[in-house]
């Protein structure tokens, strides 16, 4: 009887609603609260860690923007914004949007195929400018989707390793999706397109406002120049047709055509013009008398890559704005020859050259390159003396001597028939004072093939782009030359003036210009008194 009652009591206990509910819902203890809070914080930490790792690991994408190959990158940020890296000039910092995502656009190298197509077809320039915005938009869209997928995947993997629990891993992945998508949405909603008009500068671009003033005016000028580029290229093409009617000996197998350029100063438009002239005029050799860059920095070395597109021998000497690093970068180009108190033979011409003895990338450098003091005169004249000694020792007769500063030309009188230089940004043709018993020597100073770079925008009228085509006969004497002048930024006027040399053995009939000499007193600067521009006949 007692056993039966006890059995009924136990059965009653098991079926009692109150005791069943007590077993299914245990009493809440303070320790459980802390444990659950710890789990929530752990899920948050793993989620944030996964988002950061995923963003850095997969938040980048390559895209084509016109002829350029660009790399777009996203990184976590509290303030937001955009950096546009523009080698070799530096970087633009734009307050384009609010956080928590930071966009970096790194403009890479030119694609050779697209660059050639862009130069060969002027109409493609306008098409490229119209498609550039769409290229950027498509790239940013792909970057956002890639970053979102990478952040969620990295979070899932990290949560699986930490928790080893499907439910918590799923919570972390879902939270990563919400946080990443929300961050990208916030950046998109706070986008400020007008920020491109108010950039901040870093790197070499810091020098731009001090040199040329208002940055917006520069941007507008370059926009005008791009609009005129199609007409510019078309006009240069027409010049070639005009050449055949000019009074010059018809080209023969023994005629060598040399293009003289100088002082490009980082202007990419200079390369476009050089490429057009090389093709239209059938150039055999290009000679560059220096100042290809502005500050001679390592990022600027990438600017020399356009030399290879010319597919013609390119003879270069270093200017006072070119560092040894720049000269080394030029020497690495397959078709380039760098002369530094040395002699080479190319296209049947024997050419001697020496780099500028100074490296004065700015006016803060001592001695400054803008003034010809007695100390500077000793340097540049000494370079001319060194090259004269090298020419005299050469086993082959030298046809052309290359110097950067025309102040170095004096000691070269009588050593060769022609001396080419640059530096002054002002074209000039003259005779050096003749040494008794020696051959006459013509000095040709080139203007700036790059329109003086950013400095060309400093005045009311932009500095024109200039270059000269030299024609040498079978005896390797200069028989004629074409002076090509293209209007500076915002202009498209092209002018060609041909000069025929009646007696190549005596050289062009131009006035004699004295050159600086050594002495304790200061001499005037190049391009002012002693080396003032002289009109040609």
Coordinates of C-alpha atoms in Angstrom, one line a residue:
X1 CA 0.0 0.0 0.0
X2 CA 2.8 2.4 0.9
X3 CA 4.7 1.4 -2.2
X4 CA 1.7 2.2 -4.4
X5 CA 1.2 5.6 -2.7
X6 CA 4.8 6.4 -3.2
X7 CA 4.7 5.4 -6.9
X8 CA 1.6 7.6 -7.3
X9 CA 3.5 10.5 -5.5
X10 CA 6.4 10.2 -7.9
X11 CA 4.2 10.0 -10.9
X12 CA 2.3 13.1 -9.7
X13 CA 5.6 15.0 -9.3
X14 CA 6.6 14.2 -12.9
X15 CA 3.3 15.4 -14.3
X16 CA 2.9 18.5 -12.1
X17 CA 2.7 21.6 -14.4
X18 CA 4.6 23.8 -11.9
X19 CA 7.5 21.4 -11.6
X20 CA 7.6 20.8 -15.4
X21 CA 7.8 24.6 -16.0
X22 CA 10.5 24.9 -13.4
X23 CA 12.7 22.4 -15.2
X24 CA 12.1 23.9 -18.7
X25 CA 12.8 27.5 -17.5
X26 CA 15.5 27.4 -14.9
X27 CA 16.0 30.4 -12.6
X28 CA 18.0 33.3 -14.2
X29 CA 21.3 33.7 -12.4
X30 CA 23.8 36.7 -12.6
X31 CA 26.5 34.5 -14.0
X32 CA 24.3 33.7 -17.1
X33 CA 23.9 37.4 -17.8
X34 CA 27.7 37.9 -17.8
X35 CA 28.2 34.9 -20.0
X36 CA 25.7 36.0 -22.6
X37 CA 27.1 39.5 -22.6
X38 CA 30.5 38.1 -23.2
X39 CA 29.2 36.1 -26.1
X40 CA 27.6 39.2 -27.7
X41 CA 30.9 41.2 -27.3
X42 CA 32.9 38.3 -28.7
X43 CA 30.6 38.2 -31.8
X44 CA 31.0 41.9 -32.2
X45 CA 34.8 41.8 -31.9
X46 CA 35.1 38.9 -34.3
X47 CA 32.7 40.7 -36.8
X48 CA 34.7 43.9 -36.7
X49 CA 38.0 42.0 -37.0
X50 CA 36.7 40.1 -40.0
X51 CA 35.5 43.3 -41.7
X52 CA 38.9 45.0 -41.3
X53 CA 40.8 41.9 -42.4
X54 CA 38.4 41.3 -45.4
X55 CA 38.6 45.0 -46.4
X56 CA 42.3 45.1 -46.5
X57 CA 42.6 41.7 -48.1
X58 CA 40.0 42.1 -50.8
X59 CA 39.0 45.7 -50.9
X60 CA 41.0 46.6 -54.1
X61 CA 40.3 46.3 -57.7
X62 CA 42.1 47.2 -60.9
X63 CA 40.3 49.2 -63.6
X64 CA 41.1 51.0 -66.9
X65 CA 40.5 54.8 -66.9
X66 CA 41.1 55.9 -70.4
X67 CA 44.7 54.9 -71.4
X68 CA 45.7 54.5 -67.7
X69 CA 45.6 51.4 -65.5
X70 CA 44.3 52.4 -62.1
X71 CA 44.1 50.6 -58.8
X72 CA 41.1 51.4 -56.5
X73 CA 41.4 50.6 -52.8
X74 CA 39.1 50.8 -49.8
X75 CA 40.2 51.0 -46.2
X76 CA 38.4 51.6 -42.9
X77 CA 38.3 55.3 -41.8
X78 CA 36.5 57.4 -39.3
X79 CA 36.6 60.6 -41.4
X80 CA 36.3 59.3 -45.0
X81 CA 37.7 61.0 -48.0
X82 CA 39.6 60.2 -51.2
X83 CA 43.3 60.2 -52.2
X84 CA 44.2 60.3 -55.9
X85 CA 47.9 59.3 -56.3
X86 CA 49.2 60.8 -59.6
X87 CA 52.8 59.7 -60.2
X88 CA 55.1 61.5 -60.7
X89 CA 53.5 64.7 -59.4
X90 CA 52.2 63.5 -56.0
X91 CA 48.7 63.2 -54.7
X92 CA 45.3 65.0 -54.5
X93 CA 43.4 64.8 -51.3
X94 CA 39.6 65.2 -51.7
X95 CA 36.9 65.7 -49.0
X96 CA 34.6 63.6 -51.2
X97 CA 32.5 61.8 -48.5
X98 CA 32.2 61.0 -44.9
X99 CA 33.4 57.9 -43.2
X100 CA 33.7 55.1 -42.4
X101 CA 35.4 54.1 -45.7
X102 CA 38.4 55.7 -47.3
X103 CA 39.0 55.5 -51.1
X104 CA 42.5 55.5 -52.7
X105 CA 42.8 55.8 -56.5
X106 CA 46.3 55.1 -57.7
X107 CA 46.9 56.0 -61.3
X108 CA 49.4 53.5 -62.7
X109 CA 51.3 53.2 -65.9
X110 CA 50.0 53.9 -69.4
X111 CA 48.9 51.0 -71.5
X112 CA 51.0 51.0 -74.6
X113 CA 48.2 49.8 -77.0
X114 CA 45.6 52.2 -75.7
X115 CA 48.1 55.1 -75.6
X116 CA 49.1 54.5 -79.2
X117 CA 45.4 54.3 -80.3
X118 CA 44.7 57.5 -78.4
X119 CA 47.5 59.4 -80.1
X120 CA 46.9 58.0 -83.6
X121 CA 43.1 58.8 -83.5
X122 CA 42.4 62.3 -82.3
X123 CA 38.7 61.6 -82.1
X124 CA 39.4 59.0 -79.5
X125 CA 40.5 61.8 -77.1
X126 CA 37.0 63.1 -76.8
X127 CA 35.6 59.6 -76.4
X128 CA 38.1 58.8 -73.7
X129 CA 37.2 61.9 -71.7
X130 CA 33.5 61.1 -71.9
X131 CA 34.0 57.5 -70.9
X132 CA 36.5 58.3 -68.0
X133 CA 33.7 59.1 -65.6
X134 CA 31.8 55.9 -66.4
X135 CA 35.1 54.0 -66.0
X136 CA 35.5 55.4 -62.5
X137 CA 31.9 54.7 -61.6
X138 CA 32.1 51.1 -62.8
X139 CA 35.3 50.6 -61.0
X140 CA 33.9 51.9 -57.7
X141 CA 30.8 49.7 -58.0
X142 CA 32.9 46.6 -58.5
X143 CA 35.1 47.7 -55.6
X144 CA 32.1 48.0 -53.3
X145 CA 30.7 44.6 -54.2
X146 CA 34.2 43.0 -53.9
X147 CA 34.8 44.6 -50.5
X148 CA 31.3 43.5 -49.3
X149 CA 31.9 39.9 -50.3
X150 CA 35.4 39.8 -48.9
X151 CA 34.4 41.3 -45.5
X152 CA 31.5 38.8 -45.1
X153 CA 33.7 35.8 -46.1
X154 CA 36.6 36.8 -43.8
X155 CA 34.1 37.3 -40.9
X156 CA 32.6 33.8 -41.5
X157 CA 36.0 32.1 -41.6
X158 CA 37.2 34.0 -38.5
X159 CA 34.0 33.2 -36.5
X160 CA 34.1 29.6 -37.5
X161 CA 37.7 29.3 -36.2
X162 CA 36.9 31.2 -32.9
X163 CA 33.5 29.9 -31.9
X164 CA 33.2 26.5 -33.7
X165 CA 29.5 27.1 -33.5
X166 CA 27.2 27.3 -36.6
X167 CA 24.7 29.7 -34.9
X168 CA 27.3 32.2 -33.7
X169 CA 29.1 32.1 -37.0
X170 CA 25.9 32.8 -38.8
X171 CA 25.2 35.8 -36.5
X172 CA 28.7 37.2 -37.1
X173 CA 28.3 36.8 -40.9
X174 CA 25.0 38.5 -40.9
X175 CA 26.2 41.3 -38.8
X176 CA 29.2 41.8 -41.1
X177 CA 26.9 42.1 -44.1
X178 CA 24.8 44.7 -42.3
X179 CA 27.8 46.8 -41.0
X180 CA 29.7 46.7 -44.3
X181 CA 26.7 47.5 -46.5
X182 CA 25.7 50.3 -44.2
X183 CA 29.2 51.8 -44.2
X184 CA 29.3 51.8 -48.0
X185 CA 25.8 53.2 -48.2
X186 CA 26.7 56.0 -45.8
X187 CA 29.7 56.9 -47.9
X188 CA 27.5 56.9 -51.1
X189 CA 24.9 59.1 -49.4
X190 CA 27.4 61.7 -48.3
X191 CA 29.2 61.9 -51.6
X192 CA 30.2 65.5 -52.6
X193 CA 31.1 65.7 -56.3
X194 CA 32.1 69.3 -55.9
X195 CA 35.1 68.3 -53.8
X196 CA 37.1 67.9 -56.9
X197 CA 37.2 71.7 -57.3
X198 CA 38.8 72.1 -53.8
X199 CA 41.6 69.6 -53.6
X200 CA 44.5 69.6 -51.2
X201 CA 48.0 68.8 -52.4
X202 CA 50.7 66.5 -51.2
X203 CA 54.1 65.6 -52.5
X204 CA 55.4 67.4 -55.5
X205 CA 52.1 69.1 -56.2
X206 CA 52.7 71.3 -53.2
X207 CA 55.0 73.3 -55.4
X208 CA 52.2 74.0 -58.0
X209 CA 50.2 76.7 -56.1
X210 CA 53.4 78.7 -55.4
X211 CA 54.6 78.5 -59.0
X212 CA 51.4 79.2 -60.9
X213 CA 48.9 80.5 -58.4
X214 CA 45.3 79.5 -58.5
X215 CA 44.8 75.7 -58.9
X216 CA 41.4 76.0 -60.4
X217 CA 42.6 78.3 -63.2
X218 CA 45.3 75.7 -64.0
X219 CA 42.7 73.0 -64.2
X220 CA 40.6 75.1 -66.5
X221 CA 43.6 75.9 -68.8
X222 CA 44.4 72.2 -69.1
X223 CA 40.8 71.5 -69.9
X224 CA 41.0 74.0 -72.7
X225 CA 44.2 72.5 -73.9
X226 CA 42.6 69.0 -74.1
X227 CA 39.7 70.4 -76.1
X228 CA 42.2 71.9 -78.6
X229 CA 44.4 68.8 -78.8
X230 CA 42.5 67.3 -81.7
X231 CA 43.1 70.4 -83.8
X232 CA 46.7 70.6 -82.6
X233 CA 47.5 67.1 -83.9
X234 CA 45.6 67.7 -87.1
X235 CA 47.6 70.9 -87.8
X236 CA 50.9 69.2 -87.2
X237 CA 49.8 66.5 -89.6
X238 CA 49.2 69.2 -92.2
X239 CA 52.7 70.6 -91.7
X240 CA 54.2 67.4 -93.3
X241 CA 52.2 68.1 -96.5
X242 CA 53.5 71.7 -96.5
X243 CA 57.2 70.5 -96.1
X244 CA 57.3 69.1 -99.6
X245 CA 56.6 72.5 -101.2
X246 CA 59.4 74.2 -99.2
X247 CA 62.7 75.0 -100.9
X248 CA 64.9 72.2 -99.6
X249 CA 66.7 69.3 -101.2
X250 CA 64.4 66.4 -101.6
X251 CA 65.0 63.6 -99.0
X252 CA 67.5 61.0 -100.2
X253 CA 68.9 57.9 -98.7
X254 CA 71.8 59.9 -97.4
X255 CA 69.7 62.5 -95.6
X256 CA 69.5 62.2 -91.8
X257 CA 66.7 63.8 -89.9
X258 CA 67.2 64.7 -86.3
X259 CA 64.6 66.1 -83.9
X260 CA 66.0 68.4 -81.2
X261 CA 63.9 68.7 -78.1
X262 CA 64.6 70.1 -74.7
X263 CA 63.1 71.2 -71.3
X264 CA 60.0 69.0 -71.4
X265 CA 59.5 69.6 -67.7
X266 CA 57.1 66.8 -67.0
X267 CA 54.5 67.9 -69.6
X268 CA 52.9 64.8 -71.1
X269 CA 51.6 66.9 -74.0
X270 CA 55.2 67.3 -75.0
X271 CA 55.4 63.6 -75.6
X272 CA 52.3 63.6 -77.7
X273 CA 53.7 66.3 -79.9
X274 CA 57.1 64.6 -80.2
X275 CA 55.5 61.3 -81.2
X276 CA 53.4 63.1 -83.9
X277 CA 56.5 64.9 -85.4
X278 CA 58.6 61.7 -85.3
X279 CA 56.1 59.9 -87.3
X280 CA 55.1 62.7 -89.7
X281 CA 58.6 63.9 -90.5
X282 CA 60.3 60.5 -90.7
X283 CA 62.7 61.3 -87.9
X284 CA 65.8 59.1 -87.6
X285 CA 67.2 60.3 -84.3
X286 CA 65.8 62.3 -81.3
X287 CA 68.3 64.4 -79.2
X288 CA 67.2 65.8 -75.9
X289 CA 69.3 68.5 -74.2
X290 CA 68.0 68.0 -70.7
X291 CA 65.4 69.0 -68.1
X292 CA 63.0 66.2 -68.8
X293 CA 61.8 66.4 -65.2
X294 CA 61.4 69.2 -62.6
X295 CA 62.7 68.0 -59.3
X296 CA 64.6 64.8 -60.3
X297 CA 62.7 62.7 -57.7
X298 CA 62.3 59.0 -57.8
X299 CA 58.5 59.1 -58.7
X300 CA 59.4 61.4 -61.7
X301 CA 61.5 58.6 -63.2
X302 CA 58.4 56.9 -64.4
X303 CA 57.8 59.8 -66.8
X304 CA 60.6 58.6 -69.1
X305 CA 58.7 55.5 -70.1
X306 CA 57.3 57.3 -73.1
X307 CA 60.7 57.2 -74.7
X308 CA 60.2 53.6 -75.7
X309 CA 57.0 54.5 -77.6
X310 CA 59.1 56.6 -80.1
X311 CA 60.9 53.5 -81.4
X312 CA 63.8 55.7 -82.5
X313 CA 67.3 56.2 -81.1
X314 CA 67.0 58.8 -78.2
X315 CA 70.2 60.6 -77.2
X316 CA 69.9 62.4 -73.8
X317 CA 72.0 64.5 -71.6
X318 CA 71.1 65.5 -68.1
X319 CA 69.8 69.1 -67.4
X320 CA 70.1 71.0 -64.1
X321 CA 66.6 69.7 -63.1
X322 CA 67.4 66.1 -63.8
X323 CA 69.0 64.0 -61.1
X324 CA 71.4 61.1 -61.7
X325 CA 68.4 58.9 -60.9
X326 CA 66.5 60.4 -63.8
X327 CA 69.5 59.8 -66.1
X328 CA 69.6 56.2 -65.0
X329 CA 65.9 55.7 -65.7
X330 CA 66.4 57.1 -69.2
X331 CA 69.4 54.8 -69.8
X332 CA 67.2 51.8 -69.0
X333 CA 64.9 52.5 -72.0
X334 CA 65.8 50.2 -74.8
X335 CA 66.2 52.9 -77.4
X336 CA 67.9 55.5 -75.2
X337 CA 71.6 56.6 -75.1
X338 CA 72.7 58.8 -72.2
X339 CA 75.9 60.9 -72.8
X340 CA 78.0 62.2 -69.9
X341 CA 81.2 63.6 -71.3
X342 CA 81.2 60.8 -73.9
X343 CA 80.7 60.2 -77.6
X344 CA 78.4 57.9 -79.6
X345 CA 77.6 57.3 -83.2
X346 CA 73.9 56.9 -84.2
X347 CA 72.2 57.3 -87.5
X348 CA 75.5 57.9 -89.1
X349 CA 76.1 61.0 -86.9
X350 CA 78.8 61.2 -84.3
X351 CA 77.4 63.0 -81.3
X352 CA 79.3 64.1 -78.1
X353 CA 77.5 65.3 -75.0
X354 CA 77.9 66.2 -71.3
X355 CA 75.3 66.6 -68.6
X356 CA 74.8 69.8 -66.7
X357 CA 77.3 70.0 -63.7
X358 CA 74.6 71.3 -61.4
X359 CA 71.5 69.8 -59.8
X360 CA 69.2 72.8 -59.0
X361 CA 65.6 71.5 -58.9
X362 CA 64.4 74.7 -57.3
X363 CA 65.5 78.2 -56.4
X364 CA 66.3 77.2 -52.9
X365 CA 69.2 75.1 -54.1
X366 CA 72.7 76.7 -53.9
X367 CA 74.0 77.7 -56.3
X368 CA 70.7 78.6 -57.9
X369 CA 70.4 77.7 -61.5
X370 CA 68.6 80.9 -62.5
X371 CA 71.6 83.2 -62.1
X372 CA 75.0 83.1 -63.8
X373 CA 77.2 84.1 -61.0
X374 CA 81.0 83.7 -61.2
X375 CA 80.8 80.4 -59.3
X376 CA 78.1 79.1 -61.6
X377 CA 79.9 80.3 -64.7
X378 CA 83.0 78.4 -63.6
X379 CA 80.9 75.3 -63.3
X380 CA 79.2 75.5 -66.7
X381 CA 82.2 76.7 -68.6
X382 CA 84.2 73.9 -67.0
X383 CA 81.7 71.4 -68.4
X384 CA 82.2 72.9 -71.9
X385 CA 86.0 72.6 -71.5
X386 CA 85.7 68.9 -70.4
X387 CA 83.5 68.1 -73.5
X388 CA 85.9 70.0 -75.8
X389 CA 88.8 67.9 -74.5
X390 CA 86.7 64.7 -75.1
X391 CA 85.9 65.8 -78.7
X392 CA 89.5 66.5 -79.5
X393 CA 90.5 63.0 -78.3
X394 CA 87.7 61.3 -80.3
X395 CA 89.0 59.1 -83.1
X396 CA 86.0 60.1 -85.3
X397 CA 85.1 63.6 -86.3
X398 CA 82.2 64.9 -84.1
X399 CA 79.2 66.3 -86.0
X400 CA 77.1 67.5 -83.0
X401 CA 77.9 68.5 -79.5
X402 CA 75.2 68.5 -76.8
X403 CA 75.2 70.7 -73.7
X404 CA 72.3 71.9 -71.5
X405 CA 73.2 75.5 -70.7
X406 CA 74.4 77.6 -73.6
X407 CA 76.9 79.2 -71.2
X408 CA 78.9 76.0 -71.7
X409 CA 79.3 76.6 -75.4
X410 CA 82.3 78.9 -75.5
X411 CA 85.1 76.3 -75.2
X412 CA 83.4 74.2 -78.0
X413 CA 84.0 76.8 -80.7
X414 CA 85.9 75.2 -83.5
X415 CA 85.6 71.6 -82.2
X416 CA 82.5 70.7 -84.2
X417 CA 80.2 72.4 -86.7
X418 CA 77.1 72.4 -84.5
X419 CA 76.3 72.8 -80.8
X420 CA 72.8 72.1 -79.4
X421 CA 71.5 73.3 -76.0
X422 CA 68.4 74.3 -74.1
X423 CA 67.9 75.7 -70.5
X424 CA 66.8 79.2 -71.4
X425 CA 63.3 78.3 -72.7
X426 CA 63.9 80.7 -75.5
X427 CA 64.8 79.6 -79.0
X428 CA 68.0 81.1 -80.4
X429 CA 70.4 80.5 -83.4
X430 CA 73.8 82.2 -83.5
X431 CA 77.4 81.7 -84.2
X432 CA 80.1 81.2 -81.6
X433 CA 83.1 83.5 -81.7
X434 CA 85.4 81.8 -84.3
X435 CA 88.8 80.5 -83.3
X436 CA 91.5 81.4 -85.8
X437 CA 92.3 78.4 -88.0
X438 CA 89.2 76.4 -86.8
X439 CA 85.9 75.7 -88.4
X440 CA 82.9 77.9 -87.7
X441 CA 80.5 76.6 -85.0
X442 CA 76.7 77.3 -84.9
X443 CA 74.9 77.3 -81.6
X444 CA 71.2 76.4 -81.6
X445 CA 69.4 76.9 -78.3
X446 CA 66.0 75.2 -78.1
X447 CA 63.0 76.6 -76.4
X448 CA 60.9 74.4 -74.1
X449 CA 59.3 71.3 -75.8
X450 CA 57.1 71.0 -72.7
X451 CA 56.0 74.7 -72.7
X452 CA 58.1 75.1 -69.5
X453 CA 55.8 72.6 -67.7
X454 CA 53.6 74.2 -65.0
X455 CA 55.8 77.3 -65.1
X456 CA 54.5 77.9 -68.6
X457 CA 51.1 78.9 -67.0
X458 CA 52.6 81.6 -64.8
X459 CA 52.2 84.6 -67.2
X460 CA 49.3 85.9 -69.2
X461 CA 50.5 84.2 -72.3
X462 CA 51.5 80.5 -71.9
X463 CA 54.9 79.4 -73.0
X464 CA 54.8 77.8 -76.4
X465 CA 56.0 74.2 -77.1
X466 CA 59.0 74.2 -79.4
X467 CA 61.2 71.7 -81.3
X468 CA 63.4 71.7 -84.3
X469 CA 63.8 69.2 -87.2
X470 CA 67.4 69.2 -88.4
X471 CA 68.3 67.9 -91.9
X472 CA 71.9 66.6 -92.4
X473 CA 73.3 65.8 -95.9
X474 CA 75.6 62.9 -96.8
X475 CA 78.6 64.8 -95.5
X476 CA 76.8 65.1 -92.1
X477 CA 76.5 68.8 -92.4
X478 CA 73.4 70.7 -91.5
X479 CA 71.6 71.8 -94.7
X480 CA 68.3 73.0 -93.4
X481 CA 66.1 73.0 -90.3
X482 CA 62.4 73.4 -89.5
X483 CA 61.4 75.4 -86.4
X484 CA 58.1 74.1 -85.1
X485 CA 56.2 76.1 -82.6
X486 CA 52.9 75.1 -81.0
X487 CA 50.8 77.5 -78.9
X488 CA 50.9 77.0 -75.2
X489 CA 48.2 75.8 -72.9
X490 CA 44.7 76.7 -74.1
X491 CA 46.0 77.4 -77.7
X492 CA 46.3 75.3 -80.8
X493 CA 48.1 77.4 -83.3
X494 CA 51.0 75.6 -85.0
X495 CA 53.7 77.4 -86.9
X496 CA 56.6 76.0 -89.0
X497 CA 59.4 78.1 -90.3
X498 CA 62.0 76.6 -92.6
X499 CA 65.6 77.8 -92.8
X500 CA 67.8 76.7 -95.7
X501 CA 71.5 76.9 -95.2
X502 CA 73.1 78.1 -98.5
X503 CA 76.6 76.9 -97.6
X504 CA 76.5 74.0 -95.2
X505 CA 80.3 74.1 -94.8
X506 CA 80.2 77.6 -93.4
X507 CA 76.9 77.2 -91.5
X508 CA 73.9 79.4 -91.3
X509 CA 74.4 83.1 -91.8
X510 CA 73.5 84.4 -88.4
X511 CA 75.1 86.9 -86.0
X512 CA 77.9 86.0 -83.7
X513 CA 76.9 85.9 -80.0
X514 CA 79.6 86.2 -77.3
X515 CA 79.5 83.6 -74.5
X516 CA 80.3 84.0 -70.8
X517 CA 84.0 83.8 -69.8
X518 CA 85.6 83.0 -66.5
X519 CA 86.2 85.9 -64.2
X520 CA 85.7 87.3 -60.7
X521 CA 82.8 89.5 -61.7
X522 CA 79.2 88.3 -62.1
X523 CA 78.0 87.7 -65.7
X524 CA 74.5 88.2 -66.8
X525 CA 72.1 85.3 -66.7
X526 CA 71.6 83.1 -69.8
X527 CA 68.9 84.4 -72.1
X528 CA 69.3 88.0 -71.0
X529 CA 72.4 90.0 -72.2
X530 CA 75.2 87.7 -73.2
X531 CA 72.8 85.0 -74.5
X532 CA 69.9 87.2 -75.7
X533 CA 67.7 85.7 -78.4
X534 CA 68.9 86.6 -81.9
X535 CA 66.6 86.6 -84.9
X536 CA 67.3 84.3 -87.8
X537 CA 67.3 85.3 -91.4

